[in-house]
mmCIF file of C-alpha atoms and ligand atoms in Angstrom:
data_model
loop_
_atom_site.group_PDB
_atom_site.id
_atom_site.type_symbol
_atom_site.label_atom_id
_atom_site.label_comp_id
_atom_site.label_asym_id
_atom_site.label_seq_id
_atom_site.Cartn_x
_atom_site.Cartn_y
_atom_site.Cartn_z
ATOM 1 C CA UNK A 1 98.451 -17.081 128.970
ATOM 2 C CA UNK A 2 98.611 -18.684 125.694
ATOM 3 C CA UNK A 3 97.028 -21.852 124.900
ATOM 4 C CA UNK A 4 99.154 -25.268 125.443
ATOM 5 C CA UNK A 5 97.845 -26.662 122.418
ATOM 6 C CA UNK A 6 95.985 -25.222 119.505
ATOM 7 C CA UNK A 7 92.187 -24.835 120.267
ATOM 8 C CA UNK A 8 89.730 -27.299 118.046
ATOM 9 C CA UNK A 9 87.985 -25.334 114.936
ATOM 10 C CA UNK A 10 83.983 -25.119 114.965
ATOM 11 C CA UNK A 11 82.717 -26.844 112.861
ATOM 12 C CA UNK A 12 79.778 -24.816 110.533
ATOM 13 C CA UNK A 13 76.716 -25.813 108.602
ATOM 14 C CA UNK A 14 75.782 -23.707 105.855
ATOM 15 C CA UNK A 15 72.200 -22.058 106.453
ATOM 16 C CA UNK A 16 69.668 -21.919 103.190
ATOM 17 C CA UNK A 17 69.672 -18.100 102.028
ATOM 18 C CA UNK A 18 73.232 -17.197 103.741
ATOM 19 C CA UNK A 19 75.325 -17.814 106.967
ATOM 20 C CA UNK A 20 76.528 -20.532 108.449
ATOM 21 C CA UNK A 21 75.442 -22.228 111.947
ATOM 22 C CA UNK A 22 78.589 -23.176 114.963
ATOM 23 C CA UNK A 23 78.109 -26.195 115.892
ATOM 24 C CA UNK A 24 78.049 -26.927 120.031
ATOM 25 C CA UNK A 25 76.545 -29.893 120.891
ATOM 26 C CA UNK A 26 75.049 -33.061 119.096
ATOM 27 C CA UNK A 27 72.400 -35.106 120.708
ATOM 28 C CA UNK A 28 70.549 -37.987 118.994
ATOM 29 C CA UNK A 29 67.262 -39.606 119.633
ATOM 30 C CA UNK A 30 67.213 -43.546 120.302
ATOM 31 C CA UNK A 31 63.816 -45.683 118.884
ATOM 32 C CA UNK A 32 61.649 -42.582 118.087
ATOM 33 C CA UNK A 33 59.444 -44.932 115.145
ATOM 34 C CA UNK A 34 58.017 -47.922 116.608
ATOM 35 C CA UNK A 35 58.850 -50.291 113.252
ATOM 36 C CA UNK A 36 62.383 -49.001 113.948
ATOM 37 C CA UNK A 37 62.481 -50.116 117.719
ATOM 38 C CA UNK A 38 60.520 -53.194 116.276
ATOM 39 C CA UNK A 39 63.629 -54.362 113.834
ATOM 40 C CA UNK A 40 65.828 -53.438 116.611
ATOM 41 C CA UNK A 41 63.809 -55.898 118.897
ATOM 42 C CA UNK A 42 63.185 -53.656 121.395
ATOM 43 C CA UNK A 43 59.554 -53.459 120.983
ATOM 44 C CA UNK A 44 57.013 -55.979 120.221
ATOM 45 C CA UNK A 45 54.012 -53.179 119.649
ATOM 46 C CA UNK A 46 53.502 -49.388 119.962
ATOM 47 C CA UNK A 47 52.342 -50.203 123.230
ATOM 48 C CA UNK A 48 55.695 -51.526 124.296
ATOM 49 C CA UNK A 49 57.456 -48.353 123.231
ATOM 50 C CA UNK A 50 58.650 -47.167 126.762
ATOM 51 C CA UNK A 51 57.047 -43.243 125.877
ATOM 52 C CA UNK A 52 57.845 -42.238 128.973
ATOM 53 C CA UNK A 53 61.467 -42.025 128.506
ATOM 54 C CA UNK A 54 63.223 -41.168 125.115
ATOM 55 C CA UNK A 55 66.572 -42.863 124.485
ATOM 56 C CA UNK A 56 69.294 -40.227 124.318
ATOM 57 C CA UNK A 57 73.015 -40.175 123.579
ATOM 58 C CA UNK A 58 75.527 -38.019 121.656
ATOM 59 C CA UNK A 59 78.210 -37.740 119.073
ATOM 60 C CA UNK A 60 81.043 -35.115 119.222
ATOM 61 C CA UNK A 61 80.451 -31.698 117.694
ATOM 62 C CA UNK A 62 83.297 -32.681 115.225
ATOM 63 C CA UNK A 63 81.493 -35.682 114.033
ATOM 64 C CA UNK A 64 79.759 -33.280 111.364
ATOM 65 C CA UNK A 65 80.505 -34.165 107.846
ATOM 66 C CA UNK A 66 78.869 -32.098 104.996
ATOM 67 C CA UNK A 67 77.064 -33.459 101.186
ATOM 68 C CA UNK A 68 79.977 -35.557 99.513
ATOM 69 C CA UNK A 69 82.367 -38.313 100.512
ATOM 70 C CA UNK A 70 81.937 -40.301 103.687
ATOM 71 C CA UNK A 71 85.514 -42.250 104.796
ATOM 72 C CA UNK A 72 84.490 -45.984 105.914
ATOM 73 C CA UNK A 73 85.194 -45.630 109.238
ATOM 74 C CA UNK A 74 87.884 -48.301 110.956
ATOM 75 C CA UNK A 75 86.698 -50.910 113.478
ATOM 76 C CA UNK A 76 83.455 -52.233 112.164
ATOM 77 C CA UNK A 77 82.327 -54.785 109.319
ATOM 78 C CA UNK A 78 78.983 -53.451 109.899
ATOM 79 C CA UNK A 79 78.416 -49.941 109.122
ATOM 80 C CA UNK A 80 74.563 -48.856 108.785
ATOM 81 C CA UNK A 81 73.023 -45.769 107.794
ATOM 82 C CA UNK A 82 70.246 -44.004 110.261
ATOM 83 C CA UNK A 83 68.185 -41.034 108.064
ATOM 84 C CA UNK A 84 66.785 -38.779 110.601
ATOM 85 C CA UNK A 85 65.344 -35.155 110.876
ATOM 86 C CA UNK A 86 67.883 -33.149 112.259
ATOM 87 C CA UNK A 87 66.704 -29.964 114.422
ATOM 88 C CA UNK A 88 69.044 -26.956 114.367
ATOM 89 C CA UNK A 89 68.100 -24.510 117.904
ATOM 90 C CA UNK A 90 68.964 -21.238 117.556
ATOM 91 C CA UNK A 91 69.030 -19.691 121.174
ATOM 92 C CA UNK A 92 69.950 -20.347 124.226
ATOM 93 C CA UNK A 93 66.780 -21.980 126.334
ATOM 94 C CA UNK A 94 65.985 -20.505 129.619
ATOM 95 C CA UNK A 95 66.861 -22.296 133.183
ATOM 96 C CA UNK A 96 65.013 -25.236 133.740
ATOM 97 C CA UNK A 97 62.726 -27.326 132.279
ATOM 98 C CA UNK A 98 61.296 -26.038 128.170
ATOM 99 C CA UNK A 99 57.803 -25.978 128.227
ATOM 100 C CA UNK A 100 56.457 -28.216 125.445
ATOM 101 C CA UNK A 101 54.038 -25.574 124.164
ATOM 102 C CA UNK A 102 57.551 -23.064 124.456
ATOM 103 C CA UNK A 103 60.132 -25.436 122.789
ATOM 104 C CA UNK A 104 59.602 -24.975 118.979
ATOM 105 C CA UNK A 105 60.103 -21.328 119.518
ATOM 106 C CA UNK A 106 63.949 -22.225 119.670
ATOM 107 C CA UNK A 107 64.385 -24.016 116.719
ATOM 108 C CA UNK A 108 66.113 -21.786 114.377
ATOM 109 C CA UNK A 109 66.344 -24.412 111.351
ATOM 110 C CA UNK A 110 65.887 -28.031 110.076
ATOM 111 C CA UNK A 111 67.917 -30.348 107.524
ATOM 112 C CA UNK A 112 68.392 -33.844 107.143
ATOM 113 C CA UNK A 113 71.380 -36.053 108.048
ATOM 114 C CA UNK A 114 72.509 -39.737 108.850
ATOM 115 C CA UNK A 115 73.039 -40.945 112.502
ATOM 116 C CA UNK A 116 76.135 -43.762 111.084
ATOM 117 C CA UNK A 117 76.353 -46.052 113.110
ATOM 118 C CA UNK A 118 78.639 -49.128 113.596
ATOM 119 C CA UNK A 119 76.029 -51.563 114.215
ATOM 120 C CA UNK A 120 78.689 -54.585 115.185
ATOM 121 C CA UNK A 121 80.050 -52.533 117.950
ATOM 122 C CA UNK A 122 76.941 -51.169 118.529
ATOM 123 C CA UNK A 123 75.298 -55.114 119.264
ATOM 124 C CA UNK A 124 78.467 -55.993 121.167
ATOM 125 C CA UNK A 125 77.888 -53.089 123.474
ATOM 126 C CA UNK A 126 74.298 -53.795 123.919
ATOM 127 C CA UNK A 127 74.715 -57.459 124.621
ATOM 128 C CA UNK A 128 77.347 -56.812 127.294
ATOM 129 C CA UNK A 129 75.221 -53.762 128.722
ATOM 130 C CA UNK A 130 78.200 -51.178 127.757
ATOM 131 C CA UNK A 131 77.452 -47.861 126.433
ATOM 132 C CA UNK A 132 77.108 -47.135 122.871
ATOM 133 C CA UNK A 133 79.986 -44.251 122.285
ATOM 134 C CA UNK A 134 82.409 -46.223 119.657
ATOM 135 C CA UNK A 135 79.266 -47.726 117.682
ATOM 136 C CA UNK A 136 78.138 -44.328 117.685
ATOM 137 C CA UNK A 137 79.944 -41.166 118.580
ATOM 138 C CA UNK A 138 83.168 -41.789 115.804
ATOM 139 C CA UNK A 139 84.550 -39.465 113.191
ATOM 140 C CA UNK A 140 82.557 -38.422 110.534
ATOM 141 C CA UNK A 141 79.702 -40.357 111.756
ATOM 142 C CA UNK A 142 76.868 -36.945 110.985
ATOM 143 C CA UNK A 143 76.692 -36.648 107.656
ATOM 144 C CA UNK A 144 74.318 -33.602 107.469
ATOM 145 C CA UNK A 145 72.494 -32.064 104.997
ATOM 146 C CA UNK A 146 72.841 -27.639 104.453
ATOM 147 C CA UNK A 147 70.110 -26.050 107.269
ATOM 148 C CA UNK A 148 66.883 -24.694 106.117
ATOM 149 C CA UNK A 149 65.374 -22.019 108.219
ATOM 150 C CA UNK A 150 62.232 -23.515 109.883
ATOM 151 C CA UNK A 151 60.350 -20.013 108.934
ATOM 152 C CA UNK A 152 60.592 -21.179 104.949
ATOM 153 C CA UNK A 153 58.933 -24.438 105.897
ATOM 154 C CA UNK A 154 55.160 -24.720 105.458
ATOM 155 C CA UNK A 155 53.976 -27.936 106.945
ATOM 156 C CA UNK A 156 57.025 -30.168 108.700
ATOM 157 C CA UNK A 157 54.646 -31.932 110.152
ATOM 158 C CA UNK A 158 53.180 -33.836 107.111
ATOM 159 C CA UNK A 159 56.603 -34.157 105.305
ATOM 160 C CA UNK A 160 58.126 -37.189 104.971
ATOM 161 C CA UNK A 161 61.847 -38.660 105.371
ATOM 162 C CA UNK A 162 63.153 -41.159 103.004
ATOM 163 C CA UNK A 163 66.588 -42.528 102.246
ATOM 164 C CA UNK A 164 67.915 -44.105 98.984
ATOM 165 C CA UNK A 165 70.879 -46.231 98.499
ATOM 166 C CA UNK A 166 72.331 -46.772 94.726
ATOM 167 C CA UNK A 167 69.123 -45.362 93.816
ATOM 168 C CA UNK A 168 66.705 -47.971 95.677
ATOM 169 C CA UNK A 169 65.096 -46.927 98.647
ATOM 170 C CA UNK A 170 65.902 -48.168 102.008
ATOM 171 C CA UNK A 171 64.273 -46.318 104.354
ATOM 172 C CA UNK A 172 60.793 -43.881 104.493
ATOM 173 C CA UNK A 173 58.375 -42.826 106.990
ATOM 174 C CA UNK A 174 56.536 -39.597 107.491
ATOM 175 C CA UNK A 175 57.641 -37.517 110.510
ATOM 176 C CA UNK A 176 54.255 -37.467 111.623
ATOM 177 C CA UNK A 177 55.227 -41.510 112.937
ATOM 178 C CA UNK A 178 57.851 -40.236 115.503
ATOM 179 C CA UNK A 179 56.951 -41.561 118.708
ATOM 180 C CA UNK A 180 58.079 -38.492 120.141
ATOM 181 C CA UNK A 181 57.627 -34.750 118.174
ATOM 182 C CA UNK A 182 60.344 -31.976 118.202
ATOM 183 C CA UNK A 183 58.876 -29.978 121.103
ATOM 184 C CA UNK A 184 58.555 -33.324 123.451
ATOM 185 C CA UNK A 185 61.841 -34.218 122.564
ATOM 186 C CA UNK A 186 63.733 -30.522 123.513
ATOM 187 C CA UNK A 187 61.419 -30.725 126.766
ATOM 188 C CA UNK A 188 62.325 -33.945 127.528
ATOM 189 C CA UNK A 189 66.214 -32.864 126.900
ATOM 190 C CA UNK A 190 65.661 -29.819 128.740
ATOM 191 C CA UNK A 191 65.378 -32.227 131.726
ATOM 192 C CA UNK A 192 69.096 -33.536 131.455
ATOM 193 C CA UNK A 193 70.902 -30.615 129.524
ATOM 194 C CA UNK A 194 71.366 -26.634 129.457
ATOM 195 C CA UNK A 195 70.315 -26.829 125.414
ATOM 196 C CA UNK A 196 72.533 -24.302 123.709
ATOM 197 C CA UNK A 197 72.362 -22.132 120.228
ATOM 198 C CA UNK A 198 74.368 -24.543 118.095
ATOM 199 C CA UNK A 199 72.909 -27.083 119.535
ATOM 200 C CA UNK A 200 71.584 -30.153 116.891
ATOM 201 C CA UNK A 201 69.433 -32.550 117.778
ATOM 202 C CA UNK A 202 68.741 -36.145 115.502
ATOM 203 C CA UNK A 203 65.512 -37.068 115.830
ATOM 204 C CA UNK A 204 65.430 -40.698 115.096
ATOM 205 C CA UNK A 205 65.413 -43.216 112.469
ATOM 206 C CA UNK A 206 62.447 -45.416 110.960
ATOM 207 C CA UNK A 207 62.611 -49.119 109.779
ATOM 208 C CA UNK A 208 64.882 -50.052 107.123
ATOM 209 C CA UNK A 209 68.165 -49.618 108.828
ATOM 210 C CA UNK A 210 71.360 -50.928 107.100
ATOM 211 C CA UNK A 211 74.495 -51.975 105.600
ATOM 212 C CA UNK A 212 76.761 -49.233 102.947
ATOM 213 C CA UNK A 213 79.554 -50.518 101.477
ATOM 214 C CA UNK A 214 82.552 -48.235 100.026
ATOM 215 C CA UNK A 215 81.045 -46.865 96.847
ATOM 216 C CA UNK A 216 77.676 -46.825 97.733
ATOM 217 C CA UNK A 217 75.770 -43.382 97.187
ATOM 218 C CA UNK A 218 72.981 -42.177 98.951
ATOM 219 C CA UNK A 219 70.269 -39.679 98.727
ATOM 220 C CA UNK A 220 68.842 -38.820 102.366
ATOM 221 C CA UNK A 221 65.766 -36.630 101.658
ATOM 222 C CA UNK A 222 63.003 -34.532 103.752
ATOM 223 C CA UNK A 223 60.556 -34.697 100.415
ATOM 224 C CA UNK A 224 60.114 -31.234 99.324
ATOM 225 C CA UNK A 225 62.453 -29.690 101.711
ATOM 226 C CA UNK A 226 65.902 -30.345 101.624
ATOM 227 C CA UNK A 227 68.516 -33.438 100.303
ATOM 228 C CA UNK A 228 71.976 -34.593 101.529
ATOM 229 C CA UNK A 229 73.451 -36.388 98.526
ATOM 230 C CA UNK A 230 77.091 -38.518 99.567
ATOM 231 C CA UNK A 231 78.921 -41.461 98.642
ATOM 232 C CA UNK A 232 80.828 -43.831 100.937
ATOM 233 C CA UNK A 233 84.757 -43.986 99.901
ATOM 234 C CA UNK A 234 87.193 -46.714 100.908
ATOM 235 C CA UNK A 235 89.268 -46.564 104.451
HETATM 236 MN MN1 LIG B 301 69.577 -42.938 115.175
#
């Protein structure tokens, strides 16, 4: 039988040294750097950090936009930028729970990429205990840097993510701050999802969320790794 309705495209990240990488699923990491949950006022210390349970939620596969022009998106007066470490896994994971010690063994590659977010909608939802989907999960909302295979990077560890707007910075924090590392994080998803090759995860944002404005450029950086350069255009 023939499909109804023509089937959706994958949508592909270009790999460092050749290839691309299919996207399947996008999941995103809530308040992984305690000055971020801080601004957020989620958290008065690092002790109020809930560490037990990592916020998750998702954007669409198709959400993916590569280096270049961002479109404003509709529906929001508010629309803030989110730099993040964004983890690339390259296998299928086993049945059941990932070990933590097992986990980075399925990361195929990293880059670095902007969880947008329409912050308005985003408040809105929070304050009347709705989910976060149209602050978060809209089109073009992943901006996303090319992939770099994690076997050409020495020490991700001690790298650090920074974000600059019209040439000031805006955001920057070393990864070492996240609240929760890669391999805790694809455990802890393990728990709630079959994680897939093609699978991204976005790790979470430090402090220094905020507003871009249509012409704005930005330069979302893992220092000595990988850049995403873009611009906002007009709706
Ligand atoms: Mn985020």
């Amino acid at each position: 039988m023939a499909d109804l309705v023509p089937a959706p495209g994958t949508v592909r990240i270009p790999v460092r040294g050749g290839g691309f990488f299919p996207v399947h699923r996008i999941y995103c990491v809530g308040r992984n750097f305690v000055d971020h949950a801080k601004e957020m006022g989620v958290a008065a210390s690092a002790s109020k950090v809930d560490r037990g349970s990592p916020v998750f939620f998702s954007k669409p596969a198709d959400a993916v936009i590569g280096p270049g022009a961002v479109p404003y998106p509709p529906a929001t007066a508010d629309l803030q930028h989110e730099v993040e470490l964004v983890v690339a896994l390259g296998g299928d994971a086993p049945q059941g729970i990932l070990p933590v010690a097992d986990a980075g063994a399925w990361v195929l590659a990293y880059g670095v990429g902007l969880d947008l977010t329409r912050r308005d909608l985003q408040a809105a939802a929070k304050a009347k205990r709705l989910p976060w989907d149209t602050a978060k999960g809209f089109d073009h909302s992943a901006p996303i840097s090319e992939l770099v295979p994690a076997m050409q990077i020495d020490d991700l560890k001690h790298s650090i993510l920074s974000l600059s707007v019209n040439g000031e910075q805006r955001q920057r924090a070393a990864l070492e701050q996240m609240i929760w590392n890669v391999p805790e994080i694809l455990h802890e998803l393990s728990k709630l999802y079959a994680l897939r090759a093609g699978d991204l995860v976005f790790m979470g944002t430090p402090a220094g969320v905020a507003a871009m404005q249509p012409g704005d450029t930005f330069i979302a950086r893992l220092e000595g790794i990988v850049e995403l350069h873009g611009s906002i255009i007009g709706r």
